[in-house]
Coordinates of N, CA and C in Angstrom, one line a residue:
M15 N 31.8 5.4 -15.9 CA 31.2 6.2 -14.8 C 29.9 6.0 -14.6
T16 N 29.6 6.1 -13.1 CA 28.2 5.6 -12.7 C 27.5 7.0 -12.0
K17 N 26.3 7.3 -12.4 CA 25.8 8.5 -11.7 C 24.9 7.9 -10.5
I18 N 25.1 8.3 -9.5 CA 24.2 7.9 -8.2 C 23.4 9.1 -7.6
L19 N 22.4 8.6 -7.3 CA 21.4 9.5 -6.5 C 21.3 9.0 -5.2
L20 N 21.5 9.6 -4.0 CA 21.5 9.2 -2.8 C 20.4 10.0 -2.1
L21 N 19.6 9.2 -1.5 CA 18.5 9.7 -0.6 C 18.2 8.8 0.5
S22 N 17.8 9.3 1.7 CA 17.3 8.7 2.8 C 16.0 9.3 3.4
D23 N 15.6 8.6 4.5 CA 14.4 9.1 5.3 C 13.2 9.7 4.5
T24 N 12.7 9.0 3.4 CA 11.6 9.3 2.7 C 10.4 9.2 3.4
H25 N 10.4 8.5 4.4 CA 9.0 8.1 5.3 C 7.8 8.1 4.6
S26 N 7.8 7.3 3.5 CA 6.8 7.0 2.5 C 6.3 8.0 1.8
Y27 N 7.1 9.2 1.6 CA 6.9 10.2 0.5 C 7.8 10.2 -0.5
L28 N 7.2 10.2 -1.9 CA 8.1 10.1 -2.9 C 7.3 11.1 -4.0
D29 N 7.8 12.2 -4.2 CA 7.0 13.1 -5.2 C 7.8 13.2 -6.6
S30 N 7.1 13.9 -7.6 CA 7.6 14.0 -8.8 C 9.0 14.8 -9.0
K31 N 9.3 15.6 -7.8 CA 10.7 16.2 -8.0 C 11.9 15.1 -7.9
I32 N 11.4 14.2 -6.7 CA 12.5 13.2 -6.6 C 12.5 12.3 -7.7
L33 N 11.3 11.9 -8.4 CA 11.4 11.1 -9.5 C 12.0 11.5 -10.6
S34 N 12.0 12.8 -10.9 CA 12.7 13.4 -12.0 C 14.2 13.2 -11.7
Y35 N 14.8 13.2 -10.7 CA 16.2 13.2 -10.2 C 16.5 11.7 -10.6
I36 N 15.6 10.6 -10.1 CA 15.7 9.5 -10.3 C 16.1 9.0 -11.7
E37 N 15.3 9.7 -12.3 CA 15.3 9.3 -13.9 C 16.6 9.6 -14.5
K38 N 17.4 10.5 -14.0 CA 18.7 11.1 -14.6 C 19.9 10.2 -13.9
A39 N 19.7 9.3 -13.0 CA 20.6 8.6 -12.3 C 20.9 7.4 -13.1
D40 N 22.0 6.6 -12.6 CA 22.3 5.3 -13.2 C 21.8 4.3 -12.1
E41 N 22.0 4.5 -10.8 CA 21.8 3.8 -9.6 C 21.1 4.9 -8.7
V42 N 20.4 4.4 -7.8 CA 19.6 5.0 -6.7 C 20.1 4.3 -5.2
W43 N 20.7 5.0 -4.5 CA 21.0 4.4 -3.1 C 20.1 5.1 -2.0
H44 N 19.6 4.3 -1.4 CA 18.5 4.7 -0.2 C 19.0 4.4 1.1
A45 N 19.5 5.2 2.1 CA 20.0 5.1 3.5 C 19.0 4.7 4.4
G46 N 17.8 4.3 4.1 CA 17.1 3.8 5.1 C 15.9 4.7 5.6
D47 N 14.9 4.3 6.3 CA 13.5 4.8 6.7 C 12.8 5.0 5.2
F48 N 12.7 4.1 4.4 CA 11.8 4.2 3.2 C 10.3 4.4 3.8
G49 N 9.9 3.9 4.8 CA 8.5 4.1 5.2 C 7.7 3.1 4.6
S50 N 7.5 2.9 3.5 CA 6.8 1.8 2.9 C 7.4 1.3 1.7
P51 N 6.8 -0.2 1.3 CA 7.4 -0.8 0.2 C 7.2 0.0 -1.1
E52 N 6.3 0.6 -1.1 CA 5.8 1.3 -2.3 C 6.8 2.2 -2.9
V53 N 7.4 2.9 -1.8 CA 8.6 3.6 -2.1 C 9.8 3.1 -2.9
A54 N 10.2 1.8 -2.4 CA 11.1 1.0 -2.9 C 10.7 0.6 -4.4
K55 N 9.4 0.1 -4.4 CA 8.9 -0.3 -5.6 C 8.9 0.6 -6.9
A56 N 8.5 1.9 -6.4 CA 8.5 3.0 -7.4 C 9.7 3.3 -8.1
I57 N 11.0 3.4 -7.0 CA 12.2 3.5 -7.5 C 12.7 2.4 -8.4
K58 N 12.4 1.0 -7.9 CA 13.0 0.0 -8.8 C 12.4 0.1 -10.3
N59 N 11.2 0.6 -10.2 CA 10.3 0.9 -11.5 C 11.3 1.5 -12.4
I60 N 11.9 2.3 -11.9 CA 12.8 3.4 -12.9 C 14.2 3.0 -13.0
K61 N 14.8 2.8 -11.8 CA 16.4 2.5 -11.8 C 16.6 1.6 -10.9
P62 N 18.0 0.8 -11.0 CA 18.5 -0.2 -9.9 C 18.5 0.5 -8.7
L63 N 17.9 -0.2 -7.4 CA 18.2 0.3 -6.4 C 19.0 -0.3 -5.3
R64 N 19.7 0.3 -4.6 CA 20.5 -0.4 -3.4 C 19.9 0.3 -2.2
G65 N 20.0 -0.4 -1.0 CA 19.5 0.2 0.3 C 19.6 -0.5 1.4
V66 N 19.4 0.0 2.5 CA 19.4 -0.5 3.9 C 18.1 -0.3 4.6
Y67 N 17.7 -1.0 5.5 CA 16.4 -0.6 6.3 C 16.7 0.3 7.3
G68 N 15.7 1.1 7.7 CA 15.7 2.0 9.1 C 14.9 1.8 10.0
N69 N 15.2 2.3 11.1 CA 14.3 2.1 12.4 C 12.9 2.0 12.3
I70 N 12.3 2.9 11.3 CA 11.0 2.9 11.1 C 10.4 1.9 10.2
D71 N 11.2 1.0 9.5 CA 10.7 0.3 8.3 C 10.1 -1.0 9.0
S72 N 9.3 -1.5 8.2 CA 8.4 -2.8 8.9 C 9.2 -3.9 8.2
A73 N 8.5 -4.9 8.5 CA 9.3 -6.3 8.1 C 9.3 -6.5 6.7
D74 N 8.3 -6.1 5.8 CA 8.7 -6.2 4.3 C 9.8 -5.6 3.8
I75 N 10.0 -4.5 4.4 CA 11.3 -3.6 3.9 C 12.6 -4.3 4.5
R76 N 12.4 -4.8 5.7 CA 13.5 -5.6 6.3 C 13.9 -6.7 5.8
A77 N 12.8 -7.4 5.2 CA 12.9 -8.9 4.3 C 13.8 -8.4 3.1
E78 N 13.5 -7.2 2.4 CA 14.1 -7.0 1.1 C 15.5 -6.1 1.2
F79 N 15.7 -5.6 2.4 CA 16.9 -4.7 2.5 C 17.6 -5.2 3.7
P80 N 19.0 -5.1 3.9 CA 19.9 -5.6 5.0 C 19.8 -4.4 5.8
E81 N 20.4 -4.7 7.2 CA 20.7 -3.7 8.0 C 22.1 -3.0 7.7
V82 N 22.9 -3.7 7.2 CA 24.4 -3.2 6.7 C 24.5 -3.7 5.4
S83 N 24.8 -2.8 4.6 CA 25.3 -3.1 3.0 C 26.5 -2.6 2.8
R84 N 27.4 -3.6 2.2 CA 28.5 -3.4 1.8 C 28.8 -3.9 0.2
F85 N 29.3 -3.1 -0.6 CA 29.3 -3.4 -1.9 C 30.5 -2.5 -2.6
F86 N 30.8 -2.8 -4.0 CA 31.5 -2.1 -4.8 C 30.8 -1.3 -5.8
C87 N 31.1 -0.1 -6.1 CA 30.5 0.5 -7.1 C 31.8 0.8 -8.0
E88 N 31.8 0.3 -9.1 CA 33.3 0.5 -9.8 C 34.3 -0.1 -9.0
Q89 N 35.2 0.7 -8.6 CA 36.4 0.4 -7.8 C 36.2 1.0 -6.3
V90 N 35.1 1.6 -6.0 CA 34.8 2.2 -4.9 C 34.0 1.3 -3.8
E91 N 34.8 0.8 -2.7 CA 34.2 0.1 -1.8 C 33.1 1.1 -0.9
V92 N 31.8 0.7 -0.8 CA 30.9 1.5 -0.1 C 30.3 0.6 1.2
L93 N 30.2 1.4 2.2 CA 29.5 0.7 3.4 C 28.3 1.7 3.7
M94 N 27.0 1.1 3.8 CA 25.9 1.7 4.0 C 25.0 1.3 5.3
V95 N 24.9 2.0 6.3 CA 24.1 1.8 7.6 C 23.2 2.9 7.9
H96 N 22.0 2.7 8.2 CA 21.1 3.8 8.4 C 21.4 4.6 9.7
I97 N 21.5 4.0 10.9 CA 21.9 4.7 12.0 C 23.6 4.5 12.1
G98 N 24.3 5.4 11.6 CA 25.6 5.2 11.2 C 26.5 6.2 12.0
G99 N 25.8 7.4 12.4 CA 26.8 8.4 13.0 C 27.4 9.2 11.8
Y100 N 28.9 9.6 12.4 CA 29.6 10.4 11.3 C 30.9 10.3 12.1
P101 N 32.0 10.8 11.3 CA 33.5 10.7 11.8 C 33.3 11.2 13.2
K102 N 34.2 10.4 14.1 CA 34.4 10.7 15.6 C 33.2 10.5 16.3
K103 N 32.0 10.3 15.7 CA 30.7 9.7 16.6 C 30.0 8.8 15.7
Y104 N 30.7 7.7 15.3 CA 30.1 6.6 14.6 C 29.2 5.9 15.5
S105 N 28.1 5.1 15.2 CA 27.5 4.2 15.9 C 28.3 3.1 16.1
A106 N 27.8 2.3 17.2 CA 28.8 1.1 17.5 C 28.7 0.2 16.5
L107 N 27.7 -0.1 15.6 CA 27.5 -0.9 14.4 C 28.5 -0.5 13.3
A108 N 28.3 0.8 12.9 CA 29.1 1.5 11.9 C 30.7 1.3 12.3
K109 N 31.0 1.6 13.6 CA 32.5 1.6 14.0 C 32.8 0.1 13.9
K110 N 32.1 -0.8 14.3 CA 32.6 -2.3 14.0 C 32.8 -2.5 12.5
E111 N 31.9 -2.3 11.9 CA 32.1 -2.5 10.4 C 33.2 -1.8 9.8
I112 N 33.5 -0.5 10.2 CA 34.6 0.3 9.8 C 35.9 -0.3 10.2
I113 N 36.1 -0.7 11.3 CA 37.2 -1.5 11.8 C 37.4 -2.6 11.3
K114 N 36.4 -3.4 10.8 CA 36.5 -4.8 10.2 C 37.3 -4.5 8.9
K115 N 36.7 -3.5 8.2 CA 37.5 -3.1 7.0 C 36.8 -2.0 6.4
S116 N 37.9 -1.0 6.3 CA 37.5 0.3 6.2 C 36.9 0.7 4.8
P117 N 35.9 1.1 4.5 CA 35.6 1.5 2.9 C 36.1 2.6 2.4
K118 N 35.8 3.0 1.3 CA 36.3 4.5 0.9 C 35.1 5.4 1.0
L119 N 33.8 4.8 0.9 CA 32.8 5.9 1.1 C 31.7 5.2 2.1
F120 N 31.4 6.0 3.2 CA 30.3 5.5 4.3 C 29.2 6.4 4.2
I121 N 28.0 5.6 3.9 CA 26.9 6.5 3.9 C 25.9 6.0 5.3
S122 N 25.2 7.1 5.6 CA 24.3 6.8 6.7 C 23.1 7.7 6.4
G123 N 22.1 7.6 7.2 CA 20.8 8.3 7.1 C 20.5 8.7 8.7
H124 N 19.2 8.6 8.8 CA 18.6 8.7 10.4 C 18.5 10.2 10.7
S125 N 19.7 10.8 10.7 CA 19.6 12.1 11.7 C 18.9 13.4 10.7
H126 N 18.5 13.1 9.6 CA 17.8 14.3 9.0 C 18.7 15.5 8.7
I127 N 20.1 15.1 9.0 CA 21.0 16.4 8.9 C 21.9 16.0 7.9
L128 N 22.0 16.8 6.6 CA 22.9 16.6 5.4 C 24.1 16.8 5.9
K129 N 24.9 16.0 5.6 CA 26.5 16.0 5.9 C 27.4 15.4 4.7
A130 N 28.6 16.1 4.5 CA 29.7 15.7 3.6 C 31.0 15.8 4.6
M131 N 31.6 14.8 5.1 CA 32.7 15.1 5.6 C 33.8 14.1 5.5
Y132 N 35.0 14.3 5.6 CA 36.1 13.4 5.3 C 36.6 13.1 6.7
D133 N 36.8 11.7 6.8 CA 37.5 11.3 8.2 C 38.8 10.8 7.8
P134 N 39.9 11.7 8.3 CA 41.1 11.2 8.0 C 41.6 10.0 8.8
E135 N 41.1 9.7 9.9 CA 41.5 8.7 10.7 C 41.4 7.3 9.9
F136 N 40.3 7.1 9.4 CA 39.9 5.9 8.5 C 40.0 6.1 7.0
E137 N 40.4 7.4 6.6 CA 40.2 7.8 5.1 C 39.1 7.3 4.3
I138 N 37.9 7.9 5.0 CA 36.7 7.6 4.4 C 35.9 8.9 4.0
L139 N 35.2 9.0 3.0 CA 34.3 10.2 2.7 C 32.9 9.6 3.5
H140 N 32.4 10.5 4.2 CA 31.1 10.2 4.9 C 30.1 10.9 4.2
L141 N 28.9 10.4 3.7 CA 27.8 11.1 3.2 C 26.6 10.9 3.9
N142 N 25.7 12.0 4.1 CA 24.4 11.7 4.7 C 23.6 12.6 4.0
P143 N 22.8 12.2 3.3 CA 22.0 13.1 2.3 C 20.8 13.8 3.1
G144 N 20.7 13.8 4.4 CA 19.6 14.3 5.0 C 18.2 13.8 4.8
A145 N 17.2 14.4 4.7 CA 15.8 13.8 4.5 C 15.1 14.0 3.2
A146 N 14.6 13.2 2.6 CA 13.9 13.3 1.3 C 12.4 13.4 1.4
G147 N 12.0 13.2 2.7 CA 10.5 12.8 2.8 C 10.0 14.2 3.7
K148 N 8.9 14.3 4.2 CA 8.0 15.2 4.6 C 8.1 15.2 6.2
V149 N 8.2 14.0 6.7 CA 8.2 13.7 8.1 C 9.6 14.0 8.9
G150 N 9.4 14.8 9.8 CA 10.7 15.2 10.5 C 10.8 16.7 10.8
W151 N 11.9 17.2 11.5 CA 12.0 18.5 11.9 C 12.7 19.4 10.8
Q152 N 13.3 18.9 9.9 CA 14.1 19.3 8.6 C 13.0 20.4 8.0
K153 N 13.5 21.5 7.9 CA 12.9 22.6 6.8 C 13.2 22.4 5.5
T154 N 14.2 21.8 5.0 CA 14.4 21.5 3.5 C 14.7 20.1 3.3
R155 N 13.9 19.7 2.4 CA 14.0 18.1 1.9 C 15.4 18.2 1.0
T156 N 16.1 17.2 1.2 CA 17.4 17.1 0.6 C 17.8 15.7 0.1
L157 N 18.6 15.9 -1.2 CA 19.2 14.7 -1.8 C 20.7 15.0 -2.1
M158 N 21.3 13.9 -2.5 CA 22.7 14.2 -3.2 C 22.9 13.4 -4.4
R159 N 23.6 14.0 -5.4 CA 24.0 13.2 -6.5 C 25.5 13.3 -6.7
F160 N 26.2 12.2 -7.3 CA 27.5 12.3 -7.4 C 27.9 11.2 -8.5
T161 N 29.1 11.2 -9.0 CA 29.4 10.1 -9.9 C 30.6 9.4 -9.3
I162 N 30.7 8.0 -9.8 CA 31.9 7.4 -9.3 C 32.4 6.9 -10.6
D163 N 33.7 7.3 -10.8 CA 34.5 7.1 -12.1 C 35.9 6.3 -11.7
N164 N 35.4 4.9 -12.1 CA 36.7 3.9 -11.4 C 37.0 4.0 -10.0
K165 N 38.0 4.6 -9.6 CA 38.4 4.8 -8.1 C 37.9 6.1 -7.5
E166 N 37.4 6.9 -8.3 CA 37.3 8.3 -7.8 C 35.8 8.6 -7.5
I167 N 35.4 9.4 -6.4 CA 34.1 9.8 -6.0 C 34.0 11.4 -6.5
K168 N 33.3 11.9 -7.4 CA 33.4 13.1 -8.1 C 31.9 13.8 -8.2
N169 N 32.1 15.1 -8.4 CA 30.8 15.9 -8.9 C 29.6 15.8 -7.8
L170 N 30.0 15.8 -6.5 CA 29.2 15.9 -5.5 C 28.2 17.0 -5.4
E171 N 27.0 16.9 -5.5 CA 26.0 17.9 -5.5 C 24.8 17.7 -4.5
V172 N 24.6 18.8 -3.8 CA 23.4 19.0 -2.7 C 22.2 19.2 -3.7
I173 N 21.1 18.7 -3.6 CA 19.7 18.8 -4.2 C 18.7 19.3 -3.2
E174 N 18.3 20.6 -3.1 CA 17.4 21.0 -2.2 C 16.1 21.2 -2.9
L175 N 15.2 20.4 -2.1 CA 13.8 20.3 -2.6 C 12.7 21.1 -1.9
G176 N 13.0 21.9 -1.1 CA 12.3 22.8 -0.5 C 11.3 22.1 0.6

């Protein structure tokens, strides 16, 4: 069983609340807009980190993280794209990747809108953790955590940071 902490759109902001949740995870996944290399470094100093770069990320983040990340966590195939949209409104890049090979879990960020939706057309669970940073229009900073156990995605929780 792997405990995942999912965040996005930190925009260079990482506080002690987020760090406390990172400590409880096995892996951290960041869906883009880190904002600074220091955010990635701080996370990696605590737990393994997977991520994609976002539209605000500079060359140093883009050198470390891809635009599209496809990987397995246990037996769940994951696709992560920062600007990915959501079911029935996928971005062109996300739709191309999904059509190429449909994952079980699709993760995006960018919108600052927390979403957890199932797409019956492609049989994909879509997650967008909202925004963990302070930049943007969102009123509440959010994260998600869940577990992956073999082929199952379980125990999805939304964390509101205020």
